[in-house]
C-alpha cells in the first residue's frame, strides 16, 4: 500500500526541508545586516571629537539595521506561523517561497545602501521596494494557502488564516506609503516602518474584538 499523501499537489519531499532552507536564509540575511555597520579606520580617529562624529555618522546605518532586522524577524515569525498550519507544500507554493527568499537575501544590500546615503530619497526607495517585495511575496503565500485549503492541516479552516493575512499585509501597505513619501522627496521615508508595532497592535485588537463578537453570536 502506498504511503504517499492523497493530496494531488504533493511534490515528493517533506515540509522540513523547505522550512530548513527558509530558516537558514532568513538567519544568514539577518546576520549579514551587521556588515553594514562598518567602523572607519582607527588611524582617522585621533580624539574624542572624532569618536563622537563617527558615532553620529553611524546613526543612520544603525536605524536602518534595526528596522530591517526587526521586520525580517516579524516576517520569519509570520512565515513560521503559516508553515505550522500546513500539512503539505506544492510546486506553486514552493515557487512563491523561492521568490520570497530571493528578496530576503538582498535585504543586507538594500539596508546598507539606504544607510550609506541617508539624505537620498532614491536610496530609501531601494530599501522600501525590497521590503515591499518581501512583504508582497509573504502575503501572496498566505493568500495562496487560503485559496488552496487542501494544503492545510486537518482541523485548520480558511477563516483561521484571516488574522495572519491581515498582519502580513502591514509591510506591503507601509512600503507603498514609504515609496510615495520618497517620490515626494522625503529622505527619511523609511521612518514609516516605525509604525509597524502600532499597526500590529491595532490589527490584533480588532481581530480580538471580532472574535469575541462571533463567540457572542454563537452563544
CSV table of C-alpha atoms in Angstrom, one decimal:
chain,number,residue,atom,x,y,z
A,1,UNK,CA,0.0,0.0,0.0
A,2,UNK,CA,1.3,3.5,-0.9
A,3,UNK,CA,2.2,5.7,2.0
A,4,UNK,CA,2.1,8.9,-0.1
A,5,UNK,CA,-0.4,11.6,0.8
A,6,UNK,CA,-3.6,11.6,-1.1
A,7,UNK,CA,-3.2,15.3,-2.0
A,8,UNK,CA,-2.6,15.5,-5.7
A,9,UNK,CA,-0.2,18.5,-5.5
A,10,UNK,CA,2.2,16.8,-3.2
A,11,UNK,CA,5.7,17.3,-4.7
A,12,UNK,CA,7.6,14.5,-3.1
A,13,UNK,CA,9.6,15.8,-0.1
A,14,UNK,CA,8.9,16.7,3.4
A,15,UNK,CA,8.0,20.1,4.7
A,16,UNK,CA,11.0,20.0,6.9
A,17,UNK,CA,13.5,20.6,4.0
A,18,UNK,CA,11.7,23.7,2.9
A,19,UNK,CA,11.5,25.0,6.4
A,20,UNK,CA,15.2,24.4,7.0
A,21,UNK,CA,16.1,26.3,3.8
A,22,UNK,CA,13.9,29.2,4.7
A,23,UNK,CA,15.2,29.4,8.3
A,24,UNK,CA,18.8,29.3,7.0
A,25,UNK,CA,18.4,32.1,4.5
A,26,UNK,CA,16.5,34.3,7.0
A,27,UNK,CA,19.2,33.7,9.6
A,28,UNK,CA,22.0,34.5,7.2
A,29,UNK,CA,20.3,37.7,5.9
A,30,UNK,CA,19.7,38.9,9.5
A,31,UNK,CA,23.3,38.2,10.4
A,32,UNK,CA,24.8,39.9,7.4
A,33,UNK,CA,22.9,43.1,8.2
A,34,UNK,CA,25.5,44.0,10.8
A,35,UNK,CA,28.1,44.2,8.0
A,36,UNK,CA,26.6,47.5,7.0
A,37,UNK,CA,27.8,48.9,10.4
A,38,UNK,CA,31.3,49.5,9.3
A,39,UNK,CA,33.7,51.4,11.6
A,40,UNK,CA,36.2,53.8,9.9
A,41,UNK,CA,39.9,53.1,10.2
A,42,UNK,CA,41.4,53.7,13.6
A,43,UNK,CA,44.1,55.9,12.1
A,44,UNK,CA,41.5,58.5,11.2
A,45,UNK,CA,40.2,58.8,14.8
A,46,UNK,CA,42.6,60.8,16.9
A,47,UNK,CA,40.4,62.1,19.7
A,48,UNK,CA,37.0,62.3,21.4
A,49,UNK,CA,35.6,64.7,18.8
A,50,UNK,CA,36.3,62.2,16.0
A,51,UNK,CA,34.8,59.4,18.0
A,52,UNK,CA,31.6,61.4,18.6
A,53,UNK,CA,31.5,62.3,14.9
A,54,UNK,CA,32.0,58.6,13.9
A,55,UNK,CA,29.1,57.5,16.2
A,56,UNK,CA,26.9,60.3,14.8
A,57,UNK,CA,27.7,59.2,11.2
A,58,UNK,CA,26.8,55.6,12.0
A,59,UNK,CA,23.4,56.6,13.4
A,60,UNK,CA,21.5,56.2,10.0
A,61,UNK,CA,23.1,52.8,9.5
A,62,UNK,CA,22.1,51.7,12.9
A,63,UNK,CA,18.5,52.9,12.5
A,64,UNK,CA,18.2,51.0,9.1
A,65,UNK,CA,19.8,48.0,10.7
A,66,UNK,CA,17.2,47.9,13.5
A,67,UNK,CA,14.3,48.4,11.0
A,68,UNK,CA,15.5,45.7,8.7
A,69,UNK,CA,16.3,43.2,11.4
A,70,UNK,CA,13.0,43.6,13.3
A,71,UNK,CA,11.0,43.4,10.1
A,72,UNK,CA,12.8,40.2,9.0
A,73,UNK,CA,12.2,38.8,12.4
A,74,UNK,CA,8.5,39.6,12.2
A,75,UNK,CA,8.3,38.1,8.7
A,76,UNK,CA,10.0,34.9,9.8
A,77,UNK,CA,7.5,34.6,12.6
A,78,UNK,CA,4.7,35.1,10.2
A,79,UNK,CA,6.2,32.5,7.7
A,80,UNK,CA,6.6,30.0,10.6
A,81,UNK,CA,3.0,30.5,11.7
A,82,UNK,CA,1.8,29.8,8.2
A,83,UNK,CA,4.0,26.7,7.9
A,84,UNK,CA,2.7,25.3,11.1
A,85,UNK,CA,-0.9,25.4,9.7
A,86,UNK,CA,0.2,23.5,6.6
A,87,UNK,CA,0.2,19.7,6.0
A,88,UNK,CA,1.7,19.8,2.5
A,89,UNK,CA,3.5,22.1,0.1
A,90,UNK,CA,3.0,22.1,-3.6
A,91,UNK,CA,5.0,23.4,-6.6
A,92,UNK,CA,3.4,26.8,-6.7
A,93,UNK,CA,3.9,27.4,-3.0
A,94,UNK,CA,7.5,26.4,-3.3
A,95,UNK,CA,7.9,28.8,-6.2
A,96,UNK,CA,6.5,31.7,-4.1
A,97,UNK,CA,8.8,30.7,-1.3
A,98,UNK,CA,11.8,30.9,-3.7
A,99,UNK,CA,10.8,34.4,-4.7
A,100,UNK,CA,10.4,35.3,-1.0
A,101,UNK,CA,13.9,34.1,-0.2
A,102,UNK,CA,15.3,35.8,-3.3
A,103,UNK,CA,14.0,39.1,-1.9
A,104,UNK,CA,15.1,38.3,1.7
A,105,UNK,CA,18.7,37.6,0.5
A,106,UNK,CA,19.0,41.1,-1.0
A,107,UNK,CA,17.9,42.9,2.3
A,108,UNK,CA,21.5,43.3,3.6
A,109,UNK,CA,22.5,45.2,0.5
A,110,UNK,CA,19.4,47.5,0.3
A,111,UNK,CA,19.7,48.2,4.1
A,112,UNK,CA,23.4,49.1,3.8
A,113,UNK,CA,22.7,51.2,0.7
A,114,UNK,CA,19.9,53.2,2.5
A,115,UNK,CA,22.2,53.7,5.5
A,116,UNK,CA,25.1,54.9,3.4
A,117,UNK,CA,23.1,57.5,1.7
A,118,UNK,CA,20.7,58.8,4.4
A,119,UNK,CA,19.9,62.0,2.5
A,120,UNK,CA,18.9,60.3,-0.7
A,121,UNK,CA,15.2,59.5,-1.3
A,122,UNK,CA,16.3,57.1,-4.0
A,123,UNK,CA,18.4,55.1,-1.5
A,124,UNK,CA,15.5,55.0,0.8
A,125,UNK,CA,13.3,53.8,-2.0
A,126,UNK,CA,15.7,50.9,-2.8
A,127,UNK,CA,15.1,49.5,0.7
A,128,UNK,CA,11.4,50.2,0.6
A,129,UNK,CA,11.0,48.4,-2.8
A,130,UNK,CA,13.0,45.5,-1.4
A,131,UNK,CA,10.7,45.3,1.7
A,132,UNK,CA,7.7,45.6,-0.5
A,133,UNK,CA,8.8,42.6,-2.4
A,134,UNK,CA,9.5,40.5,0.7
A,135,UNK,CA,6.2,41.5,2.3
A,136,UNK,CA,4.3,41.0,-1.0
A,137,UNK,CA,5.6,37.5,-1.6
A,138,UNK,CA,4.8,36.6,2.1
A,139,UNK,CA,1.3,37.9,1.7
A,140,UNK,CA,1.0,36.0,-1.6
A,141,UNK,CA,1.8,32.8,0.2
A,142,UNK,CA,-0.8,33.4,2.9
A,143,UNK,CA,-3.4,34.2,0.2
A,144,UNK,CA,-2.4,31.1,-1.9
A,145,UNK,CA,-2.8,28.8,1.0
A,146,UNK,CA,-6.1,30.3,2.0
A,147,UNK,CA,-7.3,29.6,-1.6
A,148,UNK,CA,-5.9,26.0,-1.6
A,149,UNK,CA,-7.2,24.6,1.7
A,150,UNK,CA,-6.0,21.1,0.7
A,151,UNK,CA,-2.6,22.3,1.9
A,152,UNK,CA,-3.9,22.9,5.4
A,153,UNK,CA,-3.6,20.5,8.4
A,154,UNK,CA,-6.7,18.7,9.5
A,155,UNK,CA,-8.8,21.0,11.7
A,156,UNK,CA,-7.4,24.2,10.2
A,157,UNK,CA,-10.0,26.2,8.3
A,158,UNK,CA,-9.7,29.0,5.8
A,159,UNK,CA,-11.1,31.6,8.2
A,160,UNK,CA,-8.3,30.7,10.6
A,161,UNK,CA,-5.8,32.3,8.2
A,162,UNK,CA,-7.5,35.7,8.2
A,163,UNK,CA,-5.6,37.2,11.1
A,164,UNK,CA,-2.3,36.1,9.7
A,165,UNK,CA,-3.2,37.6,6.3
A,166,UNK,CA,-4.1,40.9,7.8
A,167,UNK,CA,-0.7,41.1,9.7
A,168,UNK,CA,1.2,40.0,6.6
A,169,UNK,CA,-0.4,43.0,4.7
A,170,UNK,CA,1.2,45.5,7.1
A,171,UNK,CA,4.7,45.7,5.5
A,172,UNK,CA,3.4,46.0,1.9
A,173,UNK,CA,1.0,48.8,2.8
A,174,UNK,CA,3.6,50.7,4.7
A,175,UNK,CA,6.2,50.1,1.9
A,176,UNK,CA,3.8,51.7,-0.6
A,177,UNK,CA,3.4,54.7,1.7
A,178,UNK,CA,7.2,54.9,2.1
A,179,UNK,CA,7.8,54.8,-1.6
A,180,UNK,CA,5.2,57.5,-2.1
A,181,UNK,CA,6.9,59.7,0.5
A,182,UNK,CA,10.3,59.1,-1.2
A,183,UNK,CA,8.9,60.1,-4.5
A,184,UNK,CA,7.8,63.3,-2.9
A,185,UNK,CA,11.4,63.9,-1.8
A,186,UNK,CA,11.5,62.6,1.7
A,187,UNK,CA,14.9,61.1,2.5
A,188,UNK,CA,13.7,59.6,5.8
A,189,UNK,CA,10.6,57.9,4.3
A,190,UNK,CA,11.9,54.6,5.8
A,191,UNK,CA,10.7,56.1,9.2
A,192,UNK,CA,7.3,54.9,8.1
A,193,UNK,CA,8.3,51.4,9.4
A,194,UNK,CA,8.3,52.8,12.9
A,195,UNK,CA,4.5,52.5,12.7
A,196,UNK,CA,4.7,48.7,12.4
A,197,UNK,CA,4.2,48.0,16.2
A,198,UNK,CA,1.2,50.3,16.3
A,199,UNK,CA,-0.3,48.7,13.1
A,200,UNK,CA,0.1,45.2,14.5
A,201,UNK,CA,-1.4,46.2,17.8
A,202,UNK,CA,-4.5,47.7,16.1
A,203,UNK,CA,-5.0,44.7,13.9
A,204,UNK,CA,-4.7,42.2,16.7
A,205,UNK,CA,-7.0,44.3,18.8
A,206,UNK,CA,-9.6,44.4,16.1
A,207,UNK,CA,-9.3,40.7,15.4
A,208,UNK,CA,-9.9,40.0,19.1
A,209,UNK,CA,-13.0,42.2,19.1
A,210,UNK,CA,-14.3,40.4,16.1
A,211,UNK,CA,-13.6,37.0,17.6
A,212,UNK,CA,-15.5,38.0,20.8
A,213,UNK,CA,-18.4,39.2,18.7
A,214,UNK,CA,-18.5,36.0,16.8
A,215,UNK,CA,-18.5,34.0,20.0
A,216,UNK,CA,-21.4,36.0,21.4
A,217,UNK,CA,-23.4,35.4,18.2
A,218,UNK,CA,-22.8,31.6,18.5
A,219,UNK,CA,-24.0,31.7,22.1
